[in-house]
Coordinates of C-alpha atoms and ligand atoms in Angstrom, one line a residue:
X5 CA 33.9 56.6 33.1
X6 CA 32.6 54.7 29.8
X7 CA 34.1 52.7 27.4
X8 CA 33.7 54.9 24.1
X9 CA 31.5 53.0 22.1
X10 CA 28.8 53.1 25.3
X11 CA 29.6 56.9 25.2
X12 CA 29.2 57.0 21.2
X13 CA 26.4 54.9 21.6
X14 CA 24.7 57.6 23.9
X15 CA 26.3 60.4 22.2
X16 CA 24.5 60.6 18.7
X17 CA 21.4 58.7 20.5
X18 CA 20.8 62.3 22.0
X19 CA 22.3 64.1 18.7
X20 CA 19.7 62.2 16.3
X21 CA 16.9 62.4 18.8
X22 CA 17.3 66.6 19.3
X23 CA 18.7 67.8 16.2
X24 CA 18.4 67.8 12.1
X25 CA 21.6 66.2 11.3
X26 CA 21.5 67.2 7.7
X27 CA 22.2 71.0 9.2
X28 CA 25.7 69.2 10.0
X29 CA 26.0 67.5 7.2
X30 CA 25.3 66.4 3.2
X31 CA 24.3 62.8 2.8
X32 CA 24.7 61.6 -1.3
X33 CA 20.8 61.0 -1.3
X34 CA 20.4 64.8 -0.6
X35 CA 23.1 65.6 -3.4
X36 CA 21.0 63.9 -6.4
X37 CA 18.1 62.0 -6.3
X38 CA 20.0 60.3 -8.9
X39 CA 21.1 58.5 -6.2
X40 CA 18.3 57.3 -4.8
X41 CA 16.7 55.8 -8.1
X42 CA 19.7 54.1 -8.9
X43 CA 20.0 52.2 -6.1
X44 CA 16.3 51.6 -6.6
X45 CA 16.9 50.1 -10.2
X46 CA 19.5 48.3 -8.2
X47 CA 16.7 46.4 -6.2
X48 CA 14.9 45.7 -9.0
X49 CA 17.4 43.8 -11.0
X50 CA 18.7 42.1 -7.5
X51 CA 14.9 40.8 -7.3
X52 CA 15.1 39.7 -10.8
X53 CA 17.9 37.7 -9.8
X54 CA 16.2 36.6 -7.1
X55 CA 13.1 34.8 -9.3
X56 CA 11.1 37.7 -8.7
X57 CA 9.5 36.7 -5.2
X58 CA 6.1 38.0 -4.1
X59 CA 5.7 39.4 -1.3
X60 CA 9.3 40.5 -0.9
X61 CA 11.1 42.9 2.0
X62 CA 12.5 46.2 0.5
X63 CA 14.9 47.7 3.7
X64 CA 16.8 50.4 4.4
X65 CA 18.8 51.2 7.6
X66 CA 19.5 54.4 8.4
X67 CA 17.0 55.9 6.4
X68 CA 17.7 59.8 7.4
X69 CA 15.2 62.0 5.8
X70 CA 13.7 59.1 3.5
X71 CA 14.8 60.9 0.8
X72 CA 17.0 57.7 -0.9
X73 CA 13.6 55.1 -0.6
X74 CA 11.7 58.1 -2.1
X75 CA 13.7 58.2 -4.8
X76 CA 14.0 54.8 -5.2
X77 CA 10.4 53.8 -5.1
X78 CA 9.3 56.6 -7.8
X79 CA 12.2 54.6 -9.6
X80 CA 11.3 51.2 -9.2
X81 CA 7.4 52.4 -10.0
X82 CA 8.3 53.9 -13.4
X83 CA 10.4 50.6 -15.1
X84 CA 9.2 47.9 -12.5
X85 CA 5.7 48.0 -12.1
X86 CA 6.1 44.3 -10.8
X87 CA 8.3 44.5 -8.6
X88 CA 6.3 47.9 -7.2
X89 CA 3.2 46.0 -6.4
X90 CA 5.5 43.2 -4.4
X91 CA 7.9 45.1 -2.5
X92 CA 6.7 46.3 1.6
X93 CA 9.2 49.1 2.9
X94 CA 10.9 48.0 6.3
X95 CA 12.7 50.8 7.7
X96 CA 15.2 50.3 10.2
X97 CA 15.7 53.3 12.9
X98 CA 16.2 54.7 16.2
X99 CA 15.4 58.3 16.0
X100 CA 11.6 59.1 16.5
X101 CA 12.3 62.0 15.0
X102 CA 14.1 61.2 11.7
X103 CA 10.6 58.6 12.0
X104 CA 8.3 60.7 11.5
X105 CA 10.2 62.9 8.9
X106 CA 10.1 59.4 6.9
X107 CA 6.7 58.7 7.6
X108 CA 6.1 62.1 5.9
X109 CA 7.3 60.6 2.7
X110 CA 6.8 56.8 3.3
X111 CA 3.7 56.0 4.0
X112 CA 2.8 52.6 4.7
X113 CA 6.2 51.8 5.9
X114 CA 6.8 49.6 8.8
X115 CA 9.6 50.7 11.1
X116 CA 12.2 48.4 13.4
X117 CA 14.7 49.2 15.8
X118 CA 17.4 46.7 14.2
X119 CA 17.4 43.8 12.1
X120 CA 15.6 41.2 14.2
X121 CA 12.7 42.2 13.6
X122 CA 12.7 42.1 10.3
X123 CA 10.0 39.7 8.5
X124 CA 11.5 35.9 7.4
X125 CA 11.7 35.7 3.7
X126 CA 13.2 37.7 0.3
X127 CA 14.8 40.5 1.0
X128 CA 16.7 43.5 -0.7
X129 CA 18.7 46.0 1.8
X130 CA 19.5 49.2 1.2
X131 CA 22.0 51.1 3.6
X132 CA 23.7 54.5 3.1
X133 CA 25.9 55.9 6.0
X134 CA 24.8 53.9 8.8
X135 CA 27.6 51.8 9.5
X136 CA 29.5 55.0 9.8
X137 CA 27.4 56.1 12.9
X138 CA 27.7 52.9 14.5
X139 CA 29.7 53.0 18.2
X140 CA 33.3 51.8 17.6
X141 CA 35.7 50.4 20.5
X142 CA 39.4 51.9 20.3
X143 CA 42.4 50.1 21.4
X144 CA 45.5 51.4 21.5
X145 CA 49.3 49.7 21.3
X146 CA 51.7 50.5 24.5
X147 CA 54.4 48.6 25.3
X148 CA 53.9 44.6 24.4
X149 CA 50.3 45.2 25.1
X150 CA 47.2 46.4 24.5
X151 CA 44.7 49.1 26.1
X152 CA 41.1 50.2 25.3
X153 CA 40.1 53.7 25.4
X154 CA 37.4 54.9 27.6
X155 CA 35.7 58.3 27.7
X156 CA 36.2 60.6 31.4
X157 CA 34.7 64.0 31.6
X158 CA 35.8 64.6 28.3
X159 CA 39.2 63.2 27.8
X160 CA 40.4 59.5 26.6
X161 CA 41.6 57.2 30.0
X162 CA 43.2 54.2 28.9
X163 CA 42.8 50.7 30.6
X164 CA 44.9 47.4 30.4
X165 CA 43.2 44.8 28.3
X166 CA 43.9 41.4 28.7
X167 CA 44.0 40.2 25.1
X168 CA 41.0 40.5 23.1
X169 CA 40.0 39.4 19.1
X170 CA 43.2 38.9 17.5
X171 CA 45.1 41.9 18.9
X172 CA 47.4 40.2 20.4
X173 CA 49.0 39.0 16.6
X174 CA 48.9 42.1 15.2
X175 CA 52.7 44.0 14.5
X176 CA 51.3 47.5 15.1
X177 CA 54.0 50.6 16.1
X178 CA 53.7 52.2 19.4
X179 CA 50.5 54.3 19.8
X180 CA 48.8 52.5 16.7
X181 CA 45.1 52.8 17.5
X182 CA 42.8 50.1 16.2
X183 CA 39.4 50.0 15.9
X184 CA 36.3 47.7 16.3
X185 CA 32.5 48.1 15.4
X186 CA 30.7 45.4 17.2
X187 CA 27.4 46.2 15.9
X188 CA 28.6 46.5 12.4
X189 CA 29.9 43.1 12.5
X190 CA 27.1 42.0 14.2
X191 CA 24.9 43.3 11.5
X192 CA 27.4 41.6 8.8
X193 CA 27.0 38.8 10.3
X194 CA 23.2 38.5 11.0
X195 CA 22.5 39.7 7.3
X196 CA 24.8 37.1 6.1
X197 CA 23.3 34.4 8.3
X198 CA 20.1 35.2 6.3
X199 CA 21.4 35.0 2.9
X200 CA 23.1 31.4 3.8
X201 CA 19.0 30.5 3.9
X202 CA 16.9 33.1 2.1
X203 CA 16.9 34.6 -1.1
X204 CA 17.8 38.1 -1.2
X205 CA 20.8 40.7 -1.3
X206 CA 22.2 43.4 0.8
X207 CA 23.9 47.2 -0.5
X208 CA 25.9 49.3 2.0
X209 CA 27.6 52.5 1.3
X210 CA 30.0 54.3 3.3
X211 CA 33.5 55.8 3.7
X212 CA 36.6 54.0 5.0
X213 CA 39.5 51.9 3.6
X214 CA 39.6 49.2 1.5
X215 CA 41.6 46.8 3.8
X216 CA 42.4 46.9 7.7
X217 CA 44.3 49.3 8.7
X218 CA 45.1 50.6 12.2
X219 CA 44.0 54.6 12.9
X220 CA 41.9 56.7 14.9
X221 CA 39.0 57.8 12.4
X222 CA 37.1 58.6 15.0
X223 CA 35.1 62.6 13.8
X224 CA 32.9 65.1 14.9
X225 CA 31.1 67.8 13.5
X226 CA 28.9 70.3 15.0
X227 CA 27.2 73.0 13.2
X228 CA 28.7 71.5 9.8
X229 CA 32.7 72.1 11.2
X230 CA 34.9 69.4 12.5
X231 CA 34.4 69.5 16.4
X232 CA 36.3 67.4 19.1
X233 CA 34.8 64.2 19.9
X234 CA 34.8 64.0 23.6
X235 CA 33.3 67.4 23.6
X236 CA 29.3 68.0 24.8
X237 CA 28.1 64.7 23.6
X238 CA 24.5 64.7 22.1
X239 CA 25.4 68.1 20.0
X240 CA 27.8 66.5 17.0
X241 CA 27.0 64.1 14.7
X242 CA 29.9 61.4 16.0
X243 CA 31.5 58.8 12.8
X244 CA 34.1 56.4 11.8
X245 CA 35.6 54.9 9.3
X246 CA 33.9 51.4 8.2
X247 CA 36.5 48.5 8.3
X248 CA 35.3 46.8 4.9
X249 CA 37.4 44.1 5.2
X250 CA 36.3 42.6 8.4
X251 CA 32.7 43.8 7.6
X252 CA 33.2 41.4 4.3
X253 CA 34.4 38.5 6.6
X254 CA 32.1 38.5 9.3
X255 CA 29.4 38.3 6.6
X256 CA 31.1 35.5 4.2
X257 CA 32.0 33.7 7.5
X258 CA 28.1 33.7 8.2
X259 CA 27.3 32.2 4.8
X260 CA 27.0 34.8 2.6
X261 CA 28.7 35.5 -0.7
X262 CA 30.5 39.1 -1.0
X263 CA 30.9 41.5 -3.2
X264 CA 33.5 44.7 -3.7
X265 CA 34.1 46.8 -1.8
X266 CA 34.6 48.8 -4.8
X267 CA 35.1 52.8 -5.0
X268 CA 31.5 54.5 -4.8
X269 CA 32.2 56.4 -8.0
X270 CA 33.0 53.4 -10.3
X271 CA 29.9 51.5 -8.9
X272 CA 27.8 54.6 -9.6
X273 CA 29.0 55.3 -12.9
X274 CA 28.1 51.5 -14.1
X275 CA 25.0 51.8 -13.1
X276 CA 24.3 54.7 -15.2
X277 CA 25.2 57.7 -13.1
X278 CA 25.8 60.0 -15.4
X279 CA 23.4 58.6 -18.4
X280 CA 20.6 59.4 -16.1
X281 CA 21.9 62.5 -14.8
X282 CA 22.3 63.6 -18.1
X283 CA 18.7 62.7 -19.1
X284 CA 17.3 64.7 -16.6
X285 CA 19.6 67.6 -16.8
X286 CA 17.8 67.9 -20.2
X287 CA 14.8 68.8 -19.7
X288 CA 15.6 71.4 -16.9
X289 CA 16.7 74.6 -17.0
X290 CA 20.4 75.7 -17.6
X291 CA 21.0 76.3 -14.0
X292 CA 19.4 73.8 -12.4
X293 CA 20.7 71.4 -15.4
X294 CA 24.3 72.3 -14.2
X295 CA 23.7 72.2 -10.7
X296 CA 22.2 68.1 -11.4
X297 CA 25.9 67.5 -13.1
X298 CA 27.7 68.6 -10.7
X299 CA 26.0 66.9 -8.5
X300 CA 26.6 64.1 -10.2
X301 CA 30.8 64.2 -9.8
X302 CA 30.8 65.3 -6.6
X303 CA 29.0 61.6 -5.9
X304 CA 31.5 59.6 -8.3
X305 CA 34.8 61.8 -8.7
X306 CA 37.9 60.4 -7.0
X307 CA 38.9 63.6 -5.1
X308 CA 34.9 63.9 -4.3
X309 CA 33.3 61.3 -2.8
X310 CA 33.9 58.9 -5.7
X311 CA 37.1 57.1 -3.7
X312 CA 36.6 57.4 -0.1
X313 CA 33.2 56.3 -0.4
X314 CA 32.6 52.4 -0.9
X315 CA 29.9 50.0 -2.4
X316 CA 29.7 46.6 -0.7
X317 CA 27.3 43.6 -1.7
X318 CA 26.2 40.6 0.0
X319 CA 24.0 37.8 -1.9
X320 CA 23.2 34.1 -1.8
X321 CA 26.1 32.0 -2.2
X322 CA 25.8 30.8 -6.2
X323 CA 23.5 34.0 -7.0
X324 CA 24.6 36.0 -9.8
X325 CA 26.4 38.8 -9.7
X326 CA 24.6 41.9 -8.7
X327 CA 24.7 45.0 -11.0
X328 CA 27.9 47.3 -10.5
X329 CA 29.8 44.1 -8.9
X330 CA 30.6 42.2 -12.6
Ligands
LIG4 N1 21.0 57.0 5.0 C1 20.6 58.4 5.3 C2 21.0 58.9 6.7 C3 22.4 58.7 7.2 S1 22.6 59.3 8.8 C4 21.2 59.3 4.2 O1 22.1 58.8 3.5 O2 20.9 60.5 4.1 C5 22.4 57.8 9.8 C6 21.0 57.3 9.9 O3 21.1 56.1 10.7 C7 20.0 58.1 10.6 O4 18.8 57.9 10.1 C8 20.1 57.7 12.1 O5 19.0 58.0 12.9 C9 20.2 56.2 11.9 N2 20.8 55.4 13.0 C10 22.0 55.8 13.6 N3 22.3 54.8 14.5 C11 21.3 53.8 14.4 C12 21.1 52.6 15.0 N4 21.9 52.1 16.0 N5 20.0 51.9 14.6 C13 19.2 52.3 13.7 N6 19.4 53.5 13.0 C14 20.4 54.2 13.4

């Protein structure tokens, strides 16, 4: 028997480490490399901001294929020279495998296994669905109490918990099912530890709710189709929703100023989503012009993956705003 996120945890260990996830699924980075250059433009003003520090720490966590840092570095390299010659790519990952598909396209890139190792000093981080893949905890209401769900051969078993982070003042209905991602917060809160001190600013994107709510968001796909959980672990791609809310409060209560969450396709459409899309769709070929705009609103329309999908911020407390966030 293990708790689920211990069987998450091992589940898409195995998944990342034997299999291509992007067979299973469609990251925005692989949509339009729009994307990608946007949020590198983003860096750029951030470090602006930031009194344009040299040497300074460009991150990204989760990285996948490389595909976003790619983009964003042959960004950053046509409007900010400067800031070009300062930055040094960190990449944050577990996967040897999805490694050495980014070394491919990253050389000189240094790679870490979480945050910690991470040089002191200025920093800009980039992260695009990695929270998501993060190992939750699940507790569920019964009775005047609480349980947590654990994983055995393949089906949930629950267990009695005593009382644990606030549950015990929450007015859930029967069966409600909350959630908890430990190492999300513990990345909120380490990131915004850092910002109380350094210079710097963090991005995150992913899909979830605006404010707490209880719900099992727990998903699986395999082969690109929605798959049970529990089933063969190591051969789906396991997610959940990100709690923005406490992922926000973990970081202010570390030091750190927040910003949004905001809907993915407002923040991408301030920062020149479709300007740039439309620059580039001119100088290509009808179909592959179309196929760029369509691209484009399937990152930023509501019904898309304009609304489910977030933009959060974390920056010095005092810093201006970052772009998208005003
Ligand atoms: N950001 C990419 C990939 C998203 S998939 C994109 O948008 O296309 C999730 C990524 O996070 C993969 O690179 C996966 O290997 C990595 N990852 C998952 N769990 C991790 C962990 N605990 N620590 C570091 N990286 C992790």
């Amino acid at each position: 028997m293990e708790r689920l996120d211990a069987f998450m945890a091992r589940a898409n260990a195995a998944y990342y480490a034997a299999h291509d996830p992007f067979r299973d699924f469609t990251t925005s980075p692989e949509i339009s490399q729009v994307f990608g250059e946007i949020l590198g433009l983003w860096a750029a003003v951030v470090w602006e901001h930031i009194g344009r520090p040299d040497p300074v720490v460009l991150v990204e966590a989760g990285p996948g294929r490389g595909t976003l840092m790619a983009d964003a570095l042959r960004a950053i390299g046509q409007v900010a020279p400067a800031f070009a010659s300062a930055l040094r790519v960190h990449l944050i990952e577990t996967s040897a495998r999805l490694r050495a598909a980014q070394a491919e396209r990253l050389p000189g890139a240094i790679w870490h296994e979480g945050l910690e190792t991470l040089p002191l000093g200025p920093f800009v981080l980039l992260a695009n669905e990695f929270l998501d893949a993060l190992p939750i905890r699940q507790f569920v209401k019964r009775g005047d109490g609480w349980t947590e769900r654990f994983v055995h051969e393949g089906q949930f078993v629950e267990m009695a918990v005593e009382c644990c982070r606030g549950l015990g003042d929450r007015e859930d209905g029967a069966g409600s099912v909350v959630e908890l991602n430990e190492p999300a917060l513990a990345i909120a809160r380490a990131v915004g530890a850092r910002l109380a001190n350094q210079p710097g600013a963090a991005l995150f994107l992913d899909y979830g709710p605006e404010h707490s709510a209880a719900g099992d968001s727990l998903q699986a796909l395999r082969d690109g189709r929605p798959a049970n959980p529990l089933d063969a672990p190591g051969t789906a791609d396991l997610t959940a929703h990100v709690d923005f809310e406490a992922f926000a409060n973990a970081a202010r209560d570390a030091g750190a100023a927040t910003h949004g969450p905001i809907p993915q396709g407002i923040f991408l459409a301030r920062l020149g989503l479709f300007q740039r899309t439309d620059r580039l769709a001119r100088m290509r070929p009808v179909g592959q012009a179309a196929g760029l705009i369509d691209a484009a609103r399937r990152l930023a329309e509501p019904d898309r993956m304009g609304r489910l999908f977030k933009a959060i911020a974390f920056g010095g407390p005092g810093c201006p705003l970052p772009p998208g966030f005003e």
